[in-house]
Short mmCIF file of C-alpha atoms (C1' of nucleotides) in Angstrom, two decimals:
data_model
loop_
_atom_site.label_atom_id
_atom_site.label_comp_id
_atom_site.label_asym_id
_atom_site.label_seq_id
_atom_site.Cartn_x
_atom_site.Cartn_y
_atom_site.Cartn_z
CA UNK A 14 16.60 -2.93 21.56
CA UNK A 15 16.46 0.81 22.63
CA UNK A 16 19.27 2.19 24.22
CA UNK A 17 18.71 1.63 28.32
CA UNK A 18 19.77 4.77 29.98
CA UNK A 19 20.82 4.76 33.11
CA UNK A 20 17.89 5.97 34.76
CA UNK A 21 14.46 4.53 34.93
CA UNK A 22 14.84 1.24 33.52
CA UNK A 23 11.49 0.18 34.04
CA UNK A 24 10.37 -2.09 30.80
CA UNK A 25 7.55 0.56 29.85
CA UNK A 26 9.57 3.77 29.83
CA UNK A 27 8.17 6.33 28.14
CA UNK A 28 10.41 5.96 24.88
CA UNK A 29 9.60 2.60 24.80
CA UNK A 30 5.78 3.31 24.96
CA UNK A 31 5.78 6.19 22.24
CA UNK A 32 8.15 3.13 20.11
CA UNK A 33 5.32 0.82 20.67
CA UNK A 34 2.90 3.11 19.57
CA UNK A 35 4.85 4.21 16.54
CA UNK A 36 4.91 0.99 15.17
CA UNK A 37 1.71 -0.13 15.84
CA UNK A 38 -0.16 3.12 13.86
CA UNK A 39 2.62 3.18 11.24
CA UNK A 40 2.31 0.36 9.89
CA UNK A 41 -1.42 0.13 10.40
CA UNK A 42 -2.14 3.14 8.14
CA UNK A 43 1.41 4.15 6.61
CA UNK A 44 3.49 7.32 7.05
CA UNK A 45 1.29 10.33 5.54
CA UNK A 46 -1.94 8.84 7.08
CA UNK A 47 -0.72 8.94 10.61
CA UNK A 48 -0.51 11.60 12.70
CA UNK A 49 1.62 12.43 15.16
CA UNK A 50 -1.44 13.01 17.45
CA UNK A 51 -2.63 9.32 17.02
CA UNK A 52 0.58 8.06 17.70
CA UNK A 53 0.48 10.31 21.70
CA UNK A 54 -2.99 9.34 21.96
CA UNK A 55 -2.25 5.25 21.81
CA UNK A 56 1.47 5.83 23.74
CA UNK A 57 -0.99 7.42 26.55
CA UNK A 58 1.61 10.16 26.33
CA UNK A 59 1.34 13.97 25.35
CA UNK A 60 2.00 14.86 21.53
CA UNK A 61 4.84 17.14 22.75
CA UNK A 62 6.76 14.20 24.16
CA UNK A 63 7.15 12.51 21.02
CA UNK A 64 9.25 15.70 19.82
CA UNK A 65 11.25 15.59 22.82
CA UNK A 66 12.14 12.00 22.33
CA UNK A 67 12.56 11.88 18.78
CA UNK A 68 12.69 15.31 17.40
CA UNK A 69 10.17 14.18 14.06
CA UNK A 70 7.94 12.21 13.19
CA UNK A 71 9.99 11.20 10.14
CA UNK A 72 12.78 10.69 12.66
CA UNK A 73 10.37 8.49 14.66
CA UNK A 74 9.18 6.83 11.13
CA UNK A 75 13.08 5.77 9.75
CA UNK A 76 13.54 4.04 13.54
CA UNK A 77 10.03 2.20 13.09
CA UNK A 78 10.86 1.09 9.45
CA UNK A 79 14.76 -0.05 10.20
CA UNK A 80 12.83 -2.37 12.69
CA UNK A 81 10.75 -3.58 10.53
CA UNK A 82 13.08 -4.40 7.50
CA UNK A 83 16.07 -5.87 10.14
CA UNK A 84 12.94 -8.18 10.88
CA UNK A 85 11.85 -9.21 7.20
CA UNK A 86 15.43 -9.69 6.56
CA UNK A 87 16.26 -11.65 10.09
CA UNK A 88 14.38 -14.49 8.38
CA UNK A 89 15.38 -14.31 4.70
CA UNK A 90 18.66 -14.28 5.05
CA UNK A 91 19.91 -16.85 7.72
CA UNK A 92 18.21 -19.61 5.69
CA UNK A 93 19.03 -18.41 2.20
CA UNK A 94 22.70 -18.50 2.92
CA UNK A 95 22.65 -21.75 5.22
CA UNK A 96 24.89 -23.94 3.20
CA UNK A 97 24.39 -26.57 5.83
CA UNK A 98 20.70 -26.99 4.62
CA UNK A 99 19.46 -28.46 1.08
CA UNK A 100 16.77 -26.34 -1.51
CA UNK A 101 14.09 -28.70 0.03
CA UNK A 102 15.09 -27.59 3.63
CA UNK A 103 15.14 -24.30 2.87
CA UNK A 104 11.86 -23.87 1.01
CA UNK A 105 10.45 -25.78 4.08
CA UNK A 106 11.97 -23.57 6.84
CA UNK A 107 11.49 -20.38 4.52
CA UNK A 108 7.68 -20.82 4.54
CA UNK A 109 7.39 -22.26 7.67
CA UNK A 110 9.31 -18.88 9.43
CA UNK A 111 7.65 -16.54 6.70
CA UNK A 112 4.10 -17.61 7.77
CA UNK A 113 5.08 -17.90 11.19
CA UNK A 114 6.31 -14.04 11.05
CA UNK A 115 3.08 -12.82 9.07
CA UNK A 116 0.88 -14.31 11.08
CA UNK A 117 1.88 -12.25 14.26
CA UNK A 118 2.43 -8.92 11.58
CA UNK A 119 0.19 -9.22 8.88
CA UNK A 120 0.23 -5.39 8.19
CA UNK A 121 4.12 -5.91 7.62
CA UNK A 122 4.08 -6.48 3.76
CA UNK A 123 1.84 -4.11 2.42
CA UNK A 124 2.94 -0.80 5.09
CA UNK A 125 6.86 -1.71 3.67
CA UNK A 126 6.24 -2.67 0.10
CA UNK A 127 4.17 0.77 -0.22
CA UNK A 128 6.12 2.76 2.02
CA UNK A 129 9.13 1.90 -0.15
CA UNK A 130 7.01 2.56 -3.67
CA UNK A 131 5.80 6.01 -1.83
CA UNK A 132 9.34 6.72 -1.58
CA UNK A 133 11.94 5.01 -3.78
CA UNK A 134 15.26 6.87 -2.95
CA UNK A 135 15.04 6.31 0.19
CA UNK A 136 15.99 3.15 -0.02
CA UNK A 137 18.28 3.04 -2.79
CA UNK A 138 20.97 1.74 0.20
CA UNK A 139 19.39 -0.17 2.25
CA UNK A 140 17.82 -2.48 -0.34
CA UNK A 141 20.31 -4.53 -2.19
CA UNK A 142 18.03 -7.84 -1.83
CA UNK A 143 18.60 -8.69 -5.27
CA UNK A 144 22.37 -8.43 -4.86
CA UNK A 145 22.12 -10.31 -1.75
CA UNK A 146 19.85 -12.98 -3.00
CA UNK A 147 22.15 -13.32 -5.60
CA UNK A 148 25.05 -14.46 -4.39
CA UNK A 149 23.44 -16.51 -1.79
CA UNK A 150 23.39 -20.33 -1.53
CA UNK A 151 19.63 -20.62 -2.10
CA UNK A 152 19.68 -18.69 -6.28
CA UNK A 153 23.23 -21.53 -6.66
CA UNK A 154 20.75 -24.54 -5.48
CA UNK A 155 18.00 -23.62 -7.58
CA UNK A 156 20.57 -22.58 -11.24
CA UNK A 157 21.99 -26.07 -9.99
CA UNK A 158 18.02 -27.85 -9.92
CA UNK A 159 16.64 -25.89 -13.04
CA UNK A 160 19.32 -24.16 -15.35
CA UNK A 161 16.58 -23.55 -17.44
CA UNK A 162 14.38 -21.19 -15.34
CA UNK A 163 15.87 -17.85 -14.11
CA UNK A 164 16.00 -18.07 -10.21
CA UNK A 165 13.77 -14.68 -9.90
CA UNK A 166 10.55 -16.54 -11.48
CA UNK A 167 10.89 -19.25 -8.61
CA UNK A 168 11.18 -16.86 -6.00
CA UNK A 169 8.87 -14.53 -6.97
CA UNK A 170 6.24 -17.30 -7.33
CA UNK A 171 7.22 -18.49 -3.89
CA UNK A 172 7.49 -14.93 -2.37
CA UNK A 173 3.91 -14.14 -3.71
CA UNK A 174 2.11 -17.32 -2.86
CA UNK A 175 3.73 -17.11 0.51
CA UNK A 176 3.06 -12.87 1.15
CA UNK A 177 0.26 -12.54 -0.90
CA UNK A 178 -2.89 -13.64 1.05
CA UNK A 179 -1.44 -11.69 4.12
CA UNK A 180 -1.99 -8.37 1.57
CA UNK A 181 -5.12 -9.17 -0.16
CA UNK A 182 -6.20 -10.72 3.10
CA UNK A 183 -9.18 -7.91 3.34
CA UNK A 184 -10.33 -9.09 -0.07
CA UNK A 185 -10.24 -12.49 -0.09
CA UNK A 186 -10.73 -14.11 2.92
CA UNK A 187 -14.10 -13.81 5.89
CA UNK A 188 -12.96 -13.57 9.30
CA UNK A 189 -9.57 -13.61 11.15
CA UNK A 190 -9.53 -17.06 12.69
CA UNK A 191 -9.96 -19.00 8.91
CA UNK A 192 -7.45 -17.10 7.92
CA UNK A 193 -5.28 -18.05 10.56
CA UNK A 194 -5.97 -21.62 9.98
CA UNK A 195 -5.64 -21.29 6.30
CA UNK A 196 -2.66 -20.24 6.53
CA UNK A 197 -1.00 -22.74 8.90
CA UNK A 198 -2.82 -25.22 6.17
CA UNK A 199 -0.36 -23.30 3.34
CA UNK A 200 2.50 -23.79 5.10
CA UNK A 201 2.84 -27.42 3.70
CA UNK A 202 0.85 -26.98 0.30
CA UNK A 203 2.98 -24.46 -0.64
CA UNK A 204 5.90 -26.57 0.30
CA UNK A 205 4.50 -29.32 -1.85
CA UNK A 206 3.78 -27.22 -4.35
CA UNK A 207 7.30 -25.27 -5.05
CA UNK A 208 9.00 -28.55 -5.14
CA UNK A 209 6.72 -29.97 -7.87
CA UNK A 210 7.43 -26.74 -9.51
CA UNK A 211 11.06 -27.62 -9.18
CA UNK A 212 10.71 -31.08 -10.74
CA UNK A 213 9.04 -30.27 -13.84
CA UNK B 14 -17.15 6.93 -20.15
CA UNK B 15 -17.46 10.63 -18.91
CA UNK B 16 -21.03 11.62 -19.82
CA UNK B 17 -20.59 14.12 -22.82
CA UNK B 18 -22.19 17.55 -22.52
CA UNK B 19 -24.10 19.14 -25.66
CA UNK B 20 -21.23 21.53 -25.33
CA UNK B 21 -17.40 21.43 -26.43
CA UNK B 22 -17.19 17.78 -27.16
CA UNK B 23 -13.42 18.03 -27.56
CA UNK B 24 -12.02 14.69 -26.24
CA UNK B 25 -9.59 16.18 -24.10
CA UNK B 26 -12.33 18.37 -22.51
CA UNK B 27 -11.38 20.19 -19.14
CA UNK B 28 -13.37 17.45 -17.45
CA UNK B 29 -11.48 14.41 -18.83
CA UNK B 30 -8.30 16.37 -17.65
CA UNK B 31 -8.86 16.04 -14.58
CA UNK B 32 -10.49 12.69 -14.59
CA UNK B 33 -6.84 11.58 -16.21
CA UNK B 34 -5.14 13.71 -13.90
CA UNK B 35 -6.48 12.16 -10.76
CA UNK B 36 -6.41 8.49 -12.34
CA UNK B 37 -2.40 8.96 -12.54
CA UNK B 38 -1.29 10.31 -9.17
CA UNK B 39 -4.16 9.06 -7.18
CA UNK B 40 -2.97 5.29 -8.15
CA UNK B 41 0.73 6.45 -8.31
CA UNK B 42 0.38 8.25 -4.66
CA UNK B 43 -2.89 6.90 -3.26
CA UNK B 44 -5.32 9.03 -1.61
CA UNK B 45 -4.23 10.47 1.96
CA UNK B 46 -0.64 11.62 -0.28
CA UNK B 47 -1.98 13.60 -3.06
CA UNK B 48 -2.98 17.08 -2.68
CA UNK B 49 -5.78 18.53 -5.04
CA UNK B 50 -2.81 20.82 -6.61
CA UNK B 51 -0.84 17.76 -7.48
CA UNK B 52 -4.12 16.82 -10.16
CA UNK B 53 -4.79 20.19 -10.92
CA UNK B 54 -1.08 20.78 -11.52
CA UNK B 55 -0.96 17.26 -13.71
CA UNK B 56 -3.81 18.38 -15.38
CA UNK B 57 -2.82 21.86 -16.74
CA UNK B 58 -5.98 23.78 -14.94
CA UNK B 59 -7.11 25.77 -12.00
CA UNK B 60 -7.49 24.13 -8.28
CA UNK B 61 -11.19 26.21 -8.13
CA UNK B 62 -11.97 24.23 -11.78
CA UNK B 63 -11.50 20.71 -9.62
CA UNK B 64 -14.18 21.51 -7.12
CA UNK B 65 -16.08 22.99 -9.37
CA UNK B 66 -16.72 19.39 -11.64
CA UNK B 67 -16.10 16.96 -8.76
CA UNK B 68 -16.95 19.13 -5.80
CA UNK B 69 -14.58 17.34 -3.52
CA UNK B 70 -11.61 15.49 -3.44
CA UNK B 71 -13.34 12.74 -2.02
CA UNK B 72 -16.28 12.68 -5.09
CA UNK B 73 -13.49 12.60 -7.65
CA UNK B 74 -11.74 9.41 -5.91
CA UNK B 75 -14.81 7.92 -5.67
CA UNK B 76 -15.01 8.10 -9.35
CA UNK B 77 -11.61 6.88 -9.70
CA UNK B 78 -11.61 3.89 -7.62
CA UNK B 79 -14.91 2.93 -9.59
CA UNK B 80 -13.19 2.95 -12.35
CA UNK B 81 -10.34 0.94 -10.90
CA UNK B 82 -12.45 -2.01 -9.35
CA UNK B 83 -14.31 -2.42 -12.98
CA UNK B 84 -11.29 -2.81 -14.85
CA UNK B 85 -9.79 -5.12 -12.24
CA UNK B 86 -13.16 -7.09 -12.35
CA UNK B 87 -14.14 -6.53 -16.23
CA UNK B 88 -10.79 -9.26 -16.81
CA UNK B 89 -11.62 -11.81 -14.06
CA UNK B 90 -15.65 -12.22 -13.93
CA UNK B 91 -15.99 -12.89 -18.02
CA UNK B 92 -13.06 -15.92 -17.65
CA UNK B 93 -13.95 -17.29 -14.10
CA UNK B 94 -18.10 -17.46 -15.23
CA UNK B 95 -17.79 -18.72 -18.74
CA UNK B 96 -19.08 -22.53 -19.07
CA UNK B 97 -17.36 -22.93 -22.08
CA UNK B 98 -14.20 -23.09 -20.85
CA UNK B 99 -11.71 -26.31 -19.51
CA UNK B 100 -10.13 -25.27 -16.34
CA UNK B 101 -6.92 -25.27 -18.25
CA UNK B 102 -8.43 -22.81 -20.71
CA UNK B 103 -9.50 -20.60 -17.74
CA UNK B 104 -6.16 -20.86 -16.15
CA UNK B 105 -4.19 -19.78 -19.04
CA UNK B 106 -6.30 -17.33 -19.92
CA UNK B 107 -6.49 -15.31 -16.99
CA UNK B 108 -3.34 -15.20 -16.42
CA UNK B 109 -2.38 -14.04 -20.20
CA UNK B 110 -5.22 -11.18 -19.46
CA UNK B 111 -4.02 -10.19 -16.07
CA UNK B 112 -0.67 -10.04 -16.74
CA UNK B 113 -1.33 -7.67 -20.12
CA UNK B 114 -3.53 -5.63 -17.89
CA UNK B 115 -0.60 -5.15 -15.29
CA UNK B 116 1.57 -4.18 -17.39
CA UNK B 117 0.13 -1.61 -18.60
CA UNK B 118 -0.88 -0.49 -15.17
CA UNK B 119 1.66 -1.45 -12.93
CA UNK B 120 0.38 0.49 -9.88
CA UNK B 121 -3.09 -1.22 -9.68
CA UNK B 122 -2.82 -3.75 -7.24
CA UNK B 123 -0.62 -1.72 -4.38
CA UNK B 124 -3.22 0.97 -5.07
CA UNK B 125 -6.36 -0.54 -4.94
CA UNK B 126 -5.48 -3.40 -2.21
CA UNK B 127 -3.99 -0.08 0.07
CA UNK B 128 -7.06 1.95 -0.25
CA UNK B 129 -8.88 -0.86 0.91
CA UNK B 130 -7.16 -1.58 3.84
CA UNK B 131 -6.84 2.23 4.56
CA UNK B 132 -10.74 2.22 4.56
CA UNK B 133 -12.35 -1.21 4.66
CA UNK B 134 -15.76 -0.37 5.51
CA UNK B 135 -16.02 1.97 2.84
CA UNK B 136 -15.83 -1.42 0.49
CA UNK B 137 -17.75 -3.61 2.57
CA UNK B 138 -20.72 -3.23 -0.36
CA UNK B 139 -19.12 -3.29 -3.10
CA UNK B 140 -16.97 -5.97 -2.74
CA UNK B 141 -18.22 -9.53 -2.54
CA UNK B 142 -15.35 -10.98 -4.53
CA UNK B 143 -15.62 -14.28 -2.00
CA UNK B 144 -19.45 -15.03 -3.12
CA UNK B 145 -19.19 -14.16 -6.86
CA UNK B 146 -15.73 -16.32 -6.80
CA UNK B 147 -18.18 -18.93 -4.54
CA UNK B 148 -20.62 -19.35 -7.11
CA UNK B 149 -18.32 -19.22 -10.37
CA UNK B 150 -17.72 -22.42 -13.00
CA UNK B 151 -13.85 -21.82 -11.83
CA UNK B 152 -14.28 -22.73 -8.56
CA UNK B 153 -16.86 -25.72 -9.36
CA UNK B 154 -13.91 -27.17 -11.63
CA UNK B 155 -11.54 -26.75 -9.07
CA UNK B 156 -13.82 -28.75 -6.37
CA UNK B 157 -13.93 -31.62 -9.37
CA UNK B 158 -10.83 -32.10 -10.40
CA UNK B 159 -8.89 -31.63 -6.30
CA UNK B 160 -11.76 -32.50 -3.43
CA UNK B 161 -9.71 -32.50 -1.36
CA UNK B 162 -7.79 -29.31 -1.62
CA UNK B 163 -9.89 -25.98 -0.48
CA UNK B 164 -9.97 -23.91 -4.29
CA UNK B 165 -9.06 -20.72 -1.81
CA UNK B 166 -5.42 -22.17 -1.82
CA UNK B 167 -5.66 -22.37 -5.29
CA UNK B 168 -6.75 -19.44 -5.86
CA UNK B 169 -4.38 -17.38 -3.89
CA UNK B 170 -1.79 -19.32 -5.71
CA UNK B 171 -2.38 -18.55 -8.71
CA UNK B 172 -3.36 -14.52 -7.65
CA UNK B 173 0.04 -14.14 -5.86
CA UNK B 174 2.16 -15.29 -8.56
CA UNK B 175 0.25 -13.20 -10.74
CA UNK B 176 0.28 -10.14 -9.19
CA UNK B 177 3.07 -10.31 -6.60
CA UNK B 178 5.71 -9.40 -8.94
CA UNK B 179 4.51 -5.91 -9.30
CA UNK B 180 3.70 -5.38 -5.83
CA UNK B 181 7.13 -5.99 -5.30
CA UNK B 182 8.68 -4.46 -8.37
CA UNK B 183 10.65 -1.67 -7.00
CA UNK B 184 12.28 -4.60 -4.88
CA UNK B 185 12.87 -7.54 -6.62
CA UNK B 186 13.29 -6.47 -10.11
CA UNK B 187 16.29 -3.88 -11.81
CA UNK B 188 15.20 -1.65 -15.00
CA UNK B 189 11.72 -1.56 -16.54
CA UNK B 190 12.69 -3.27 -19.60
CA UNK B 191 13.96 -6.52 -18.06
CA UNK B 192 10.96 -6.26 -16.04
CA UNK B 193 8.30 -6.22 -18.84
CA UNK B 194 10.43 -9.17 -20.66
CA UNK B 195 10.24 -11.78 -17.55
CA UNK B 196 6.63 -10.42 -17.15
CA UNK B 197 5.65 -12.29 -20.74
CA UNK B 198 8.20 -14.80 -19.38
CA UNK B 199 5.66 -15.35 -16.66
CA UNK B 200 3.02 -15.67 -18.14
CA UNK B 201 3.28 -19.09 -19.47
CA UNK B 202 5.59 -20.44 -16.34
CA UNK B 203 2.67 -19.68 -14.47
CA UNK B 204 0.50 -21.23 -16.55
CA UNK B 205 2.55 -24.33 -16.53
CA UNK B 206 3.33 -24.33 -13.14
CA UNK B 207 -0.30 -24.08 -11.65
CA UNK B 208 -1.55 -26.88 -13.75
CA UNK B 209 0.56 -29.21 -12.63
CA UNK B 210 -0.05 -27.77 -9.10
CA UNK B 211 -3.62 -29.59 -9.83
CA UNK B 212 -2.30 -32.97 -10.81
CA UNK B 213 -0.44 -33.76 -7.33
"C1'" DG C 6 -16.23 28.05 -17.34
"C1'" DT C 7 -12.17 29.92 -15.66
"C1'" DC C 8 -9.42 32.67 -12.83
"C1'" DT C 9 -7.50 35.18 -8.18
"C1'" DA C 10 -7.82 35.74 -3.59
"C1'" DT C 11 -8.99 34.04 0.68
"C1'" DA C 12 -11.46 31.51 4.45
"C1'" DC C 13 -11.10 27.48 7.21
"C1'" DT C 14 -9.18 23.53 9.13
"C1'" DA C 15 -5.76 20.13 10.42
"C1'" DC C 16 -1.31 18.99 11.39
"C1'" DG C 17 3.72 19.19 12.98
"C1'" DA C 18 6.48 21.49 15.88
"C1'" DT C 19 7.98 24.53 19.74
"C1'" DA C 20 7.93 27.80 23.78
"C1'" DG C 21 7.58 28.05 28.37
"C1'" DA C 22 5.45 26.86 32.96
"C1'" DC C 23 5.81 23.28 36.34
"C1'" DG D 19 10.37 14.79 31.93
"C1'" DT D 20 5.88 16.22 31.32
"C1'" DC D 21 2.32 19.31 30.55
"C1'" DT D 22 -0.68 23.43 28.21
"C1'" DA D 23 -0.94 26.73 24.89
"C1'" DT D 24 0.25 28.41 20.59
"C1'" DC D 25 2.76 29.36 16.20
"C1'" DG D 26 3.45 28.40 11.34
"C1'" DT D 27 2.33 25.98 7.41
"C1'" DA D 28 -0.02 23.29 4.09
"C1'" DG D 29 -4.11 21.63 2.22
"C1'" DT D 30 -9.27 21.65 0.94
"C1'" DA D 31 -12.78 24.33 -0.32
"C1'" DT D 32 -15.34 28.62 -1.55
"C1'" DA D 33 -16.46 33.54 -2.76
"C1'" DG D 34 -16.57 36.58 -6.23
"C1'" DA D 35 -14.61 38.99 -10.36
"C1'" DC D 36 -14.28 38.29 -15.24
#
DNA sequence: GTCTATACTACGATAGAC
DNA sequence: GTCTATCGTAGTATAGAC
């Protein structure tokens, strides 16, 4: 994932330490609430270092992020435009990797979806989901199943009962291992309940 | 809402200037991103004039986020407590109310929900949303009519179809105007779709 | 109440020794 | 590559004139 130089190849290097870092108080508290200080401090590394390895912090920032969307996307995509698998599969395996993925990041959703409101233009480029989402396999299945019903209300509905908790999770649910279990119990309601919603 | 002075009772005194000021690009920006100068700038005063009515920064967010929460709460507690109403009735209209309240301010939820994970202790008081939900008429229907499905799942359901579509806005949806349509669209999809969501 | 000018602090970034 | 020390800037808050 980073680029191995030829010296020091040790796992921990110091780049890799600062990268851990970096993404763990990014997406903890967002890009104007971190400072470049708290990212040194966790990477057990002096601040000056991180300049030396990455020149910014938004330099630092735009690496973190392009992580973090290649992995939102690494699990969208593969099933949305498996033409090998039916719209039941792929609601099943598209909540089932989704919750899976959340689980293990649960700050993911709400550090991208406001780092992307916070700055807009910035990701003109990078985010064609709609486009993609359009012409994918999954939006054909579901005009196919319900001509009736624009494919965006579906998804949206899925998307939101699927990301939601994981962003109101402060609000709504107690401690950390209910939630957990909660949300390996929504993995089949949800299921259940987008293909009902498909029936109707 | 402000408390009115014997003097200059002008609606648009200095003080509600400010308070509107702040409302817009603390939601739009959130807290740690918006510099006193953006408000006093939006507001058409002096920097000195904010400290000298709020103080701080802090004080006026305060207010702000007050304000926030009881408009978020002032739709849900009045539909989720009343006796009078089926569960269907409840259903349909919260979502009707939510979704008119969204629209008109489309930055709520990534605003308040982000503020809250930036500082969770800081609404450890003031937010038992779990026990006044625990106790409500909604979620004594919901035990009747599915035992055997925990009214959490429900609950975040119906929330995350609700409100997930403008979380996500500036990613899943083109112009404004399209956006507003499918948003009425909504409102009775969702309504259809989470009833039937209790008669599996 | 409203303004100008400024004090104070926090942060990002760099220079320079080792 | 890594450190210490420091510069420059931006932001909150206040002092003091009007």
């Amino acid at each position: 994932m980073a680029k191995s130089k030829g010296t020091k190849n040790l796992d921990t290097s110091t780049e890799e330490k600062i990268i851990q870092a970096a993404s763990k108080v990014f997406t903890q508290k967002g890009y104007v609430a971190t400072r470049t200080r708290d990212i040194a401090e966790e990477a057990g590394i002096n601040l000056a270092l991180l300049n030396y390895y990455f020149r910014s912090k938004e330099k630092l920032f735009q690496l973190i992020m392009a992580e973090k969307l290649q992995l939102l996307f690494s699990v969208i995509l593969p099933i949305v435009n498996n033409d090998d698998l039916t719209l039941d599969e792929k609601i099943e395996t598209l909540v089932e990797n989704y919750i899976n993925l959340l689980v293990d990041n649960p700050d993911l959703p709400l550090f991208v979806l406001g780092e992307i409101k916070a700055n807009p233009e910035g990701f003109k480029d990078r985010l064609q989901v709609r486009k993609l989402l359009q012409n994918s396999s999954f939006v054909r299945q579901l005009r196919e199943r319900k001509p009736d019903v624009e494919p965006v209300h579906f998804i949206v509905s899925l998307l939101g009962m699927t990301v939601f908790p994981f962003i109101a999770k402060q609000v709504l649910f107690a401690d950390d291992n209910t939630f957990k279990m909660q949300m390996e119990e929504r993995k089949v309601l949800i299921a259940k309940w987008a293909k009902i919603m498909l029936e109707t």
